[in-house]
Amino acid sequence: MKTTRATVLLLMLMSLAHARAKDIPGLMPVDVYLSCEKAGFETMKSLGGATKSWDCTRAGIGVIQTVSARSGSSLSVTTVEATAIFVGGIPSVMAQEATELLSWVSTLPYTDARPEKARQWVQDNIAKGGQISINGVIFKIEVTPKSRTLRLFVND
């Protein structure tokens, strides 16, 4: 396969962009995927290439739950994303499952984490969305009619 200059440039830019992303201090991939597996999630790991990923999935009652961690190293985590996708069922049950998932993910252990503050913030903001920084880690909730997503990351 012939590599073009454009391909090389694109790969270099992607690598540079990822190199700028900061790790969530003290959070390791095993903290994410092992917690997921203990909670009944199935995990798929992709450890080749510049970006490592751990994608965990579980079906709930009317909700598909996913938790993903990304990094440039198998020893750190740059981002965590938890999503509850509503696929049908009783709205109050779906909302409860989404709240439980995002609240649980908000308590992942990182350096100087404040799990109770994070959990309470998620519970207070899961319906409307929003963003907060807790000891340097950004928690961002995105809301759509069919899903709720929580992202954890560190600003560059």
PDB file of C-alpha atoms in Angstrom:
ATOM      1  CA  MET A   1       0.000   0.000   0.000  1.00  0.00           C
ATOM      2  CA  LYS A   2       1.380   3.402  -0.977  1.00  0.00           C
ATOM      3  CA  THR A   3       1.392   6.079   1.705  1.00  0.00           C
ATOM      4  CA  THR A   4       0.690   9.575   0.462  1.00  0.00           C
ATOM      5  CA  ARG A   5       1.979  12.800   1.933  1.00  0.00           C
ATOM      6  CA  ALA A   6      -1.558  13.721   2.938  1.00  0.00           C
ATOM      7  CA  THR A   7      -1.929  10.454   4.854  1.00  0.00           C
ATOM      8  CA  VAL A   8       1.374  10.967   6.649  1.00  0.00           C
ATOM      9  CA  LEU A   9       0.440  14.551   7.505  1.00  0.00           C
ATOM     10  CA  LEU A  10      -2.979  13.478   8.799  1.00  0.00           C
ATOM     11  CA  LEU A  11      -1.424  10.785  10.994  1.00  0.00           C
ATOM     12  CA  MET A  12       1.111  13.273  12.362  1.00  0.00           C
ATOM     13  CA  LEU A  13      -1.613  15.805  13.177  1.00  0.00           C
ATOM     14  CA  MET A  14      -3.751  13.162  14.869  1.00  0.00           C
ATOM     15  CA  SER A  15      -0.767  12.021  16.924  1.00  0.00           C
ATOM     16  CA  LEU A  16       0.082  15.608  17.867  1.00  0.00           C
ATOM     17  CA  ALA A  17      -3.517  16.360  18.852  1.00  0.00           C
ATOM     18  CA  HIS A  18      -3.645  13.266  21.036  1.00  0.00           C
ATOM     19  CA  ALA A  19      -0.291  14.101  22.607  1.00  0.00           C
ATOM     20  CA  ARG A  20      -1.767  17.394  23.818  1.00  0.00           C
ATOM     21  CA  ALA A  21      -4.674  15.703  25.593  1.00  0.00           C
ATOM     22  CA  LYS A  22      -4.081  15.508  29.316  1.00  0.00           C
ATOM     23  CA  ASP A  23      -4.627  12.391  31.364  1.00  0.00           C
ATOM     24  CA  ILE A  24      -7.152  12.276  34.165  1.00  0.00           C
ATOM     25  CA  PRO A  25      -4.703  12.205  37.088  1.00  0.00           C
ATOM     26  CA  GLY A  26      -4.500   8.870  38.869  1.00  0.00           C
ATOM     27  CA  LEU A  27      -7.207   7.153  36.808  1.00  0.00           C
ATOM     28  CA  MET A  28      -6.096   3.942  35.140  1.00  0.00           C
ATOM     29  CA  PRO A  29      -7.928   1.925  32.473  1.00  0.00           C
ATOM     30  CA  VAL A  30      -8.312  -1.012  34.852  1.00  0.00           C
ATOM     31  CA  ASP A  31     -10.267   1.283  37.212  1.00  0.00           C
ATOM     32  CA  VAL A  32     -12.806   1.749  34.430  1.00  0.00           C
ATOM     33  CA  TYR A  33     -13.104  -1.603  32.694  1.00  0.00           C
ATOM     34  CA  LEU A  34     -12.788  -3.800  35.795  1.00  0.00           C
ATOM     35  CA  SER A  35     -15.538  -1.812  37.529  1.00  0.00           C
ATOM     36  CA  CYS A  36     -17.670  -2.250  34.419  1.00  0.00           C
ATOM     37  CA  GLU A  37     -17.028  -5.982  34.217  1.00  0.00           C
ATOM     38  CA  LYS A  38     -17.921  -6.411  37.910  1.00  0.00           C
ATOM     39  CA  ALA A  39     -21.209  -4.617  37.137  1.00  0.00           C
ATOM     40  CA  GLY A  40     -22.040  -7.025  34.291  1.00  0.00           C
ATOM     41  CA  PHE A  41     -20.722  -5.080  31.308  1.00  0.00           C
ATOM     42  CA  GLU A  42     -18.971  -6.778  28.399  1.00  0.00           C
ATOM     43  CA  THR A  43     -15.628  -5.155  27.553  1.00  0.00           C
ATOM     44  CA  MET A  44     -13.891  -4.854  24.199  1.00  0.00           C
ATOM     45  CA  LYS A  45     -10.291  -3.635  24.321  1.00  0.00           C
ATOM     46  CA  SER A  46      -8.370  -2.083  21.443  1.00  0.00           C
ATOM     47  CA  LEU A  47      -4.746  -1.665  22.448  1.00  0.00           C
ATOM     48  CA  GLY A  48      -3.058  -1.333  19.050  1.00  0.00           C
ATOM     49  CA  GLY A  49      -2.249   1.972  17.434  1.00  0.00           C
ATOM     50  CA  ALA A  50      -1.852   5.424  18.891  1.00  0.00           C
ATOM     51  CA  THR A  51      -5.193   5.463  20.709  1.00  0.00           C
ATOM     52  CA  LYS A  52      -6.059   2.758  23.209  1.00  0.00           C
ATOM     53  CA  SER A  53      -9.711   2.134  24.005  1.00  0.00           C
ATOM     54  CA  TRP A  54     -11.817   0.147  26.419  1.00  0.00           C
ATOM     55  CA  ASP A  55     -15.490  -0.047  25.434  1.00  0.00           C
ATOM     56  CA  CYS A  56     -17.962  -1.569  27.868  1.00  0.00           C
ATOM     57  CA  THR A  57     -21.607  -2.332  27.018  1.00  0.00           C
ATOM     58  CA  ARG A  58     -24.617  -3.600  28.959  1.00  0.00           C
ATOM     59  CA  ALA A  59     -28.316  -3.748  28.165  1.00  0.00           C
ATOM     60  CA  GLY A  60     -30.671  -2.505  30.833  1.00  0.00           C
ATOM     61  CA  ILE A  61     -34.464  -2.228  30.952  1.00  0.00           C
ATOM     62  CA  GLY A  62     -35.220  -0.086  27.901  1.00  0.00           C
ATOM     63  CA  VAL A  63     -31.700   1.338  27.978  1.00  0.00           C
ATOM     64  CA  ILE A  64     -28.400   0.424  26.345  1.00  0.00           C
ATOM     65  CA  GLN A  65     -25.536   1.475  28.596  1.00  0.00           C
ATOM     66  CA  THR A  66     -21.998   2.144  27.373  1.00  0.00           C
ATOM     67  CA  VAL A  67     -18.840   3.246  29.157  1.00  0.00           C
ATOM     68  CA  SER A  68     -15.734   4.044  27.109  1.00  0.00           C
ATOM     69  CA  ALA A  69     -12.239   5.043  28.139  1.00  0.00           C
ATOM     70  CA  ARG A  70      -9.610   6.422  25.734  1.00  0.00           C
ATOM     71  CA  SER A  71      -5.895   7.116  26.062  1.00  0.00           C
ATOM     72  CA  GLY A  72      -2.570   7.143  24.291  1.00  0.00           C
ATOM     73  CA  SER A  73      -1.227   4.685  26.874  1.00  0.00           C
ATOM     74  CA  SER A  74      -2.460   1.511  28.494  1.00  0.00           C
ATOM     75  CA  LEU A  75      -1.489   3.001  31.871  1.00  0.00           C
ATOM     76  CA  SER A  76      -3.595   6.167  31.823  1.00  0.00           C
ATOM     77  CA  VAL A  77      -6.996   7.530  30.801  1.00  0.00           C
ATOM     78  CA  THR A  78      -7.555  10.722  28.827  1.00  0.00           C
ATOM     79  CA  THR A  79     -11.360  10.605  28.561  1.00  0.00           C
ATOM     80  CA  VAL A  80     -14.242   8.600  29.943  1.00  0.00           C
ATOM     81  CA  GLU A  81     -17.663   8.688  28.332  1.00  0.00           C
ATOM     82  CA  ALA A  82     -20.779   7.021  29.731  1.00  0.00           C
ATOM     83  CA  THR A  83     -23.983   6.971  27.693  1.00  0.00           C
ATOM     84  CA  ALA A  84     -27.468   5.699  28.391  1.00  0.00           C
ATOM     85  CA  ILE A  85     -29.420   5.286  25.141  1.00  0.00           C
ATOM     86  CA  PHE A  86     -33.182   5.005  25.536  1.00  0.00           C
ATOM     87  CA  VAL A  87     -34.567   2.236  23.321  1.00  0.00           C
ATOM     88  CA  GLY A  88     -38.067   1.943  24.722  1.00  0.00           C
ATOM     89  CA  GLY A  89     -39.848   1.200  27.911  1.00  0.00           C
ATOM     90  CA  ILE A  90     -41.251   3.082  30.858  1.00  0.00           C
ATOM     91  CA  PRO A  91     -39.788   6.619  30.878  1.00  0.00           C
ATOM     92  CA  SER A  92     -39.303   6.700  34.658  1.00  0.00           C
ATOM     93  CA  VAL A  93     -37.412   3.381  34.583  1.00  0.00           C
ATOM     94  CA  MET A  94     -35.204   4.566  31.706  1.00  0.00           C
ATOM     95  CA  ALA A  95     -34.482   7.831  33.532  1.00  0.00           C
ATOM     96  CA  GLN A  96     -33.601   5.921  36.713  1.00  0.00           C
ATOM     97  CA  GLU A  97     -31.197   3.621  34.839  1.00  0.00           C
ATOM     98  CA  ALA A  98     -29.520   6.622  33.177  1.00  0.00           C
ATOM     99  CA  THR A  99     -29.156   8.359  36.544  1.00  0.00           C
ATOM    100  CA  GLU A 100     -27.663   5.261  38.142  1.00  0.00           C
ATOM    101  CA  LEU A 101     -25.151   4.762  35.303  1.00  0.00           C
ATOM    102  CA  LEU A 102     -23.942   8.346  35.109  1.00  0.00           C
ATOM    103  CA  SER A 103     -23.852   8.706  38.905  1.00  0.00           C
ATOM    104  CA  TRP A 104     -21.770   5.548  39.207  1.00  0.00           C
ATOM    105  CA  VAL A 105     -19.291   6.624  36.503  1.00  0.00           C
ATOM    106  CA  SER A 106     -18.950  10.039  38.142  1.00  0.00           C
ATOM    107  CA  THR A 107     -17.402   8.325  41.172  1.00  0.00           C
ATOM    108  CA  LEU A 108     -14.477   6.721  39.321  1.00  0.00           C
ATOM    109  CA  PRO A 109     -11.302   7.166  41.379  1.00  0.00           C
ATOM    110  CA  TYR A 110      -8.826   9.822  40.296  1.00  0.00           C
ATOM    111  CA  THR A 111      -6.351  11.920  42.252  1.00  0.00           C
ATOM    112  CA  ASP A 112      -8.216  14.302  44.585  1.00  0.00           C
ATOM    113  CA  ALA A 113     -11.612  13.024  43.388  1.00  0.00           C
ATOM    114  CA  ARG A 114     -14.707  14.127  45.281  1.00  0.00           C
ATOM    115  CA  PRO A 115     -17.084  11.261  44.457  1.00  0.00           C
ATOM    116  CA  GLU A 116     -20.032  12.433  46.539  1.00  0.00           C
ATOM    117  CA  LYS A 117     -19.879  15.938  45.059  1.00  0.00           C
ATOM    118  CA  ALA A 118     -19.665  14.458  41.548  1.00  0.00           C
ATOM    119  CA  ARG A 119     -22.555  12.054  42.175  1.00  0.00           C
ATOM    120  CA  GLN A 120     -24.759  14.830  43.567  1.00  0.00           C
ATOM    121  CA  TRP A 121     -23.940  17.121  40.641  1.00  0.00           C
ATOM    122  CA  VAL A 122     -24.889  14.385  38.157  1.00  0.00           C
ATOM    123  CA  GLN A 123     -28.168  13.740  39.950  1.00  0.00           C
ATOM    124  CA  ASP A 124     -28.959  17.468  40.011  1.00  0.00           C
ATOM    125  CA  ASN A 125     -28.113  18.003  36.315  1.00  0.00           C
ATOM    126  CA  ILE A 126     -28.984  14.791  34.468  1.00  0.00           C
ATOM    127  CA  ALA A 127     -32.221  16.193  33.050  1.00  0.00           C
ATOM    128  CA  LYS A 128     -30.827  19.532  31.857  1.00  0.00           C
ATOM    129  CA  GLY A 129     -27.133  18.907  31.229  1.00  0.00           C
ATOM    130  CA  GLY A 130     -24.241  21.128  32.137  1.00  0.00           C
ATOM    131  CA  GLN A 131     -20.582  21.199  33.015  1.00  0.00           C
ATOM    132  CA  ILE A 132     -18.510  21.447  36.195  1.00  0.00           C
ATOM    133  CA  SER A 133     -14.848  21.119  37.129  1.00  0.00           C
ATOM    134  CA  ILE A 134     -14.051  19.052  40.208  1.00  0.00           C
ATOM    135  CA  ASN A 135     -10.389  19.301  41.207  1.00  0.00           C
ATOM    136  CA  GLY A 136      -9.235  19.766  37.621  1.00  0.00           C
ATOM    137  CA  VAL A 137     -11.443  17.141  35.950  1.00  0.00           C
ATOM    138  CA  ILE A 138     -14.299  18.387  33.766  1.00  0.00           C
ATOM    139  CA  PHE A 139     -17.649  16.618  34.094  1.00  0.00           C
ATOM    140  CA  LYS A 140     -19.989  17.368  31.199  1.00  0.00           C
ATOM    141  CA  ILE A 141     -23.521  16.042  30.759  1.00  0.00           C
ATOM    142  CA  GLU A 142     -25.120  16.169  27.319  1.00  0.00           C
ATOM    143  CA  VAL A 143     -28.853  15.598  26.996  1.00  0.00           C
ATOM    144  CA  THR A 144     -30.902  14.510  23.981  1.00  0.00           C
ATOM    145  CA  PRO A 145     -34.485  13.205  23.920  1.00  0.00           C
ATOM    146  CA  LYS A 146     -33.123   9.654  23.509  1.00  0.00           C
ATOM    147  CA  SER A 147     -29.925   9.679  25.592  1.00  0.00           C
ATOM    148  CA  ARG A 148     -27.852  11.046  28.428  1.00  0.00           C
ATOM    149  CA  THR A 149     -24.040  11.230  28.190  1.00  0.00           C
ATOM    150  CA  LEU A 150     -21.439  12.050  30.828  1.00  0.00           C
ATOM    151  CA  ARG A 151     -17.903  12.932  29.708  1.00  0.00           C
ATOM    152  CA  LEU A 152     -14.904  13.201  32.019  1.00  0.00           C
ATOM    153  CA  PHE A 153     -11.742  14.906  30.753  1.00  0.00           C
ATOM    154  CA  VAL A 154      -9.041  17.426  31.596  1.00  0.00           C
ATOM    155  CA  ASN A 155      -8.760  20.681  29.668  1.00  0.00           C
ATOM    156  CA  ASP A 156      -5.544  21.250  27.778  1.00  0.00           C
TER     157      ASP A 156
END
